[in-house]
Short mmCIF file of N, CA and C in Angstrom, two decimals:
data_model
loop_
_atom_site.label_atom_id
_atom_site.label_comp_id
_atom_site.label_asym_id
_atom_site.label_seq_id
_atom_site.Cartn_x
_atom_site.Cartn_y
_atom_site.Cartn_z
N MET A 1 0.83 -1.21 0.00
CA MET A 1 0.00 0.00 0.00
C MET A 1 0.86 1.25 0.00
N LYS A 2 1.98 1.23 0.71
CA LYS A 2 2.80 2.44 0.81
C LYS A 2 3.36 2.86 -0.54
N GLN A 3 3.70 1.91 -1.41
CA GLN A 3 4.22 2.29 -2.71
C GLN A 3 3.14 2.93 -3.58
N ASN A 4 1.89 2.67 -3.30
CA ASN A 4 0.78 3.26 -4.06
C ASN A 4 0.27 4.56 -3.45
N LEU A 5 0.77 4.93 -2.29
CA LEU A 5 0.26 6.09 -1.56
C LEU A 5 0.40 7.38 -2.35
N LYS A 6 1.48 7.53 -3.11
CA LYS A 6 1.68 8.76 -3.88
C LYS A 6 0.65 8.90 -5.00
N TRP A 7 0.01 7.80 -5.39
CA TRP A 7 -1.05 7.86 -6.40
C TRP A 7 -2.44 7.90 -5.77
N VAL A 8 -2.58 7.24 -4.64
CA VAL A 8 -3.90 7.11 -4.02
C VAL A 8 -4.38 8.43 -3.44
N VAL A 9 -3.52 9.15 -2.74
CA VAL A 9 -3.93 10.39 -2.07
C VAL A 9 -4.42 11.45 -3.06
N PRO A 10 -3.66 11.78 -4.12
CA PRO A 10 -4.18 12.77 -5.08
C PRO A 10 -5.44 12.29 -5.80
N TYR A 11 -5.49 10.99 -6.12
CA TYR A 11 -6.66 10.45 -6.80
C TYR A 11 -7.91 10.61 -5.94
N LEU A 12 -7.80 10.23 -4.66
CA LEU A 12 -8.96 10.35 -3.78
C LEU A 12 -9.34 11.80 -3.54
N GLY A 13 -8.34 12.68 -3.46
CA GLY A 13 -8.64 14.11 -3.30
C GLY A 13 -9.42 14.66 -4.49
N LEU A 14 -8.97 14.35 -5.69
CA LEU A 14 -9.68 14.80 -6.89
C LEU A 14 -11.06 14.16 -7.01
N TYR A 15 -11.15 12.89 -6.64
CA TYR A 15 -12.42 12.18 -6.69
C TYR A 15 -13.45 12.83 -5.76
N CYS A 16 -13.03 13.16 -4.55
CA CYS A 16 -13.93 13.81 -3.59
C CYS A 16 -14.31 15.21 -4.05
N ALA A 17 -13.36 15.95 -4.60
CA ALA A 17 -13.65 17.30 -5.10
C ALA A 17 -14.64 17.25 -6.25
N MET A 18 -14.48 16.29 -7.15
CA MET A 18 -15.40 16.15 -8.27
C MET A 18 -16.80 15.82 -7.78
N ASN A 19 -16.90 14.89 -6.86
CA ASN A 19 -18.22 14.52 -6.35
C ASN A 19 -18.86 15.67 -5.57
N TYR A 20 -18.06 16.44 -4.85
CA TYR A 20 -18.59 17.61 -4.15
C TYR A 20 -19.19 18.60 -5.16
N GLY A 21 -18.49 18.80 -6.27
CA GLY A 21 -19.00 19.69 -7.31
C GLY A 21 -20.31 19.21 -7.90
N PHE A 22 -20.43 17.89 -8.08
CA PHE A 22 -21.67 17.34 -8.61
C PHE A 22 -22.84 17.54 -7.66
N VAL A 23 -22.58 17.64 -6.37
CA VAL A 23 -23.66 17.85 -5.39
C VAL A 23 -23.90 19.34 -5.18
N ALA A 24 -22.84 20.13 -5.06
CA ALA A 24 -22.99 21.54 -4.71
C ALA A 24 -23.61 22.38 -5.83
N MET A 25 -23.25 22.09 -7.06
CA MET A 25 -23.77 22.91 -8.17
C MET A 25 -25.29 22.78 -8.32
N PRO A 26 -25.86 21.57 -8.34
CA PRO A 26 -27.32 21.48 -8.42
C PRO A 26 -28.00 22.06 -7.18
N TRP A 27 -27.34 21.97 -6.02
CA TRP A 27 -27.94 22.46 -4.78
C TRP A 27 -28.16 23.97 -4.87
N LYS A 28 -27.26 24.68 -5.54
CA LYS A 28 -27.43 26.13 -5.68
C LYS A 28 -28.62 26.46 -6.56
N THR A 29 -28.96 25.56 -7.47
CA THR A 29 -30.08 25.79 -8.38
C THR A 29 -31.41 25.43 -7.74
N SER A 30 -31.46 24.27 -7.11
CA SER A 30 -32.72 23.77 -6.58
C SER A 30 -32.46 22.83 -5.41
N LEU A 31 -33.22 22.99 -4.36
CA LEU A 31 -33.09 22.12 -3.19
C LEU A 31 -33.39 20.67 -3.56
N MET A 32 -34.43 20.46 -4.38
CA MET A 32 -34.80 19.11 -4.76
C MET A 32 -33.66 18.41 -5.51
N TRP A 33 -33.05 19.10 -6.47
CA TRP A 33 -31.94 18.50 -7.23
C TRP A 33 -30.73 18.28 -6.35
N GLY A 34 -30.51 19.16 -5.40
CA GLY A 34 -29.40 18.97 -4.47
C GLY A 34 -29.58 17.73 -3.62
N VAL A 35 -30.79 17.52 -3.14
CA VAL A 35 -31.08 16.34 -2.32
C VAL A 35 -30.96 15.07 -3.17
N ILE A 36 -31.44 15.11 -4.40
CA ILE A 36 -31.33 13.96 -5.30
C ILE A 36 -29.86 13.62 -5.54
N MET A 37 -29.05 14.63 -5.85
CA MET A 37 -27.64 14.40 -6.11
C MET A 37 -26.91 13.92 -4.86
N LEU A 38 -27.27 14.43 -3.69
CA LEU A 38 -26.67 13.97 -2.44
C LEU A 38 -27.00 12.49 -2.21
N GLY A 39 -28.25 12.12 -2.45
CA GLY A 39 -28.64 10.71 -2.32
C GLY A 39 -27.87 9.82 -3.28
N LEU A 40 -27.71 10.27 -4.53
CA LEU A 40 -26.95 9.50 -5.50
C LEU A 40 -25.48 9.40 -5.11
N PHE A 41 -24.94 10.47 -4.52
CA PHE A 41 -23.56 10.45 -4.06
C PHE A 41 -23.37 9.42 -2.94
N ILE A 42 -24.31 9.37 -2.03
CA ILE A 42 -24.23 8.41 -0.92
C ILE A 42 -24.32 6.98 -1.46
N ILE A 43 -25.24 6.75 -2.39
CA ILE A 43 -25.37 5.42 -2.99
C ILE A 43 -24.08 5.05 -3.71
N GLN A 44 -23.51 5.99 -4.46
CA GLN A 44 -22.27 5.74 -5.18
C GLN A 44 -21.13 5.41 -4.21
N SER A 45 -21.04 6.13 -3.11
CA SER A 45 -19.98 5.88 -2.13
C SER A 45 -20.10 4.50 -1.51
N VAL A 46 -21.31 4.10 -1.17
CA VAL A 46 -21.53 2.78 -0.58
C VAL A 46 -21.17 1.69 -1.59
N VAL A 47 -21.60 1.85 -2.83
CA VAL A 47 -21.29 0.85 -3.86
C VAL A 47 -19.79 0.79 -4.11
N ASP A 48 -19.12 1.95 -4.15
CA ASP A 48 -17.67 1.97 -4.34
C ASP A 48 -16.95 1.23 -3.22
N LEU A 49 -17.34 1.49 -1.99
CA LEU A 49 -16.68 0.85 -0.85
C LEU A 49 -16.91 -0.65 -0.83
N ARG A 50 -18.10 -1.08 -1.22
CA ARG A 50 -18.42 -2.51 -1.18
C ARG A 50 -17.85 -3.26 -2.38
N SER A 51 -17.62 -2.58 -3.50
CA SER A 51 -17.20 -3.29 -4.70
C SER A 51 -15.69 -3.43 -4.83
N HIS A 52 -14.92 -2.63 -4.10
CA HIS A 52 -13.48 -2.71 -4.20
C HIS A 52 -12.94 -3.68 -3.14
N PRO A 53 -12.06 -4.57 -3.55
CA PRO A 53 -11.53 -5.53 -2.58
C PRO A 53 -10.65 -4.84 -1.55
N GLU A 54 -10.59 -5.43 -0.38
CA GLU A 54 -9.77 -4.89 0.69
C GLU A 54 -8.29 -5.13 0.38
N MET A 55 -7.49 -4.07 0.54
CA MET A 55 -6.06 -4.21 0.25
C MET A 55 -5.35 -4.69 1.52
N LYS A 56 -4.52 -5.69 1.36
CA LYS A 56 -3.79 -6.25 2.50
C LYS A 56 -2.31 -5.95 2.31
N GLY A 57 -1.67 -5.61 3.42
CA GLY A 57 -0.22 -5.42 3.36
C GLY A 57 0.14 -4.03 3.54
#
């Protein structure tokens, strides 16, 4: 895992920033769309965490 750390940290940072943008932009337009996008973000996060195998070592 340590050898991949230099790639994982920037990737996760950009991934979180992108997802934040997908939620924040619709929220400024409409509360309903913001809530929908937040729900989709939560679903996406749960699916991502469950679908990736656990890294050992």
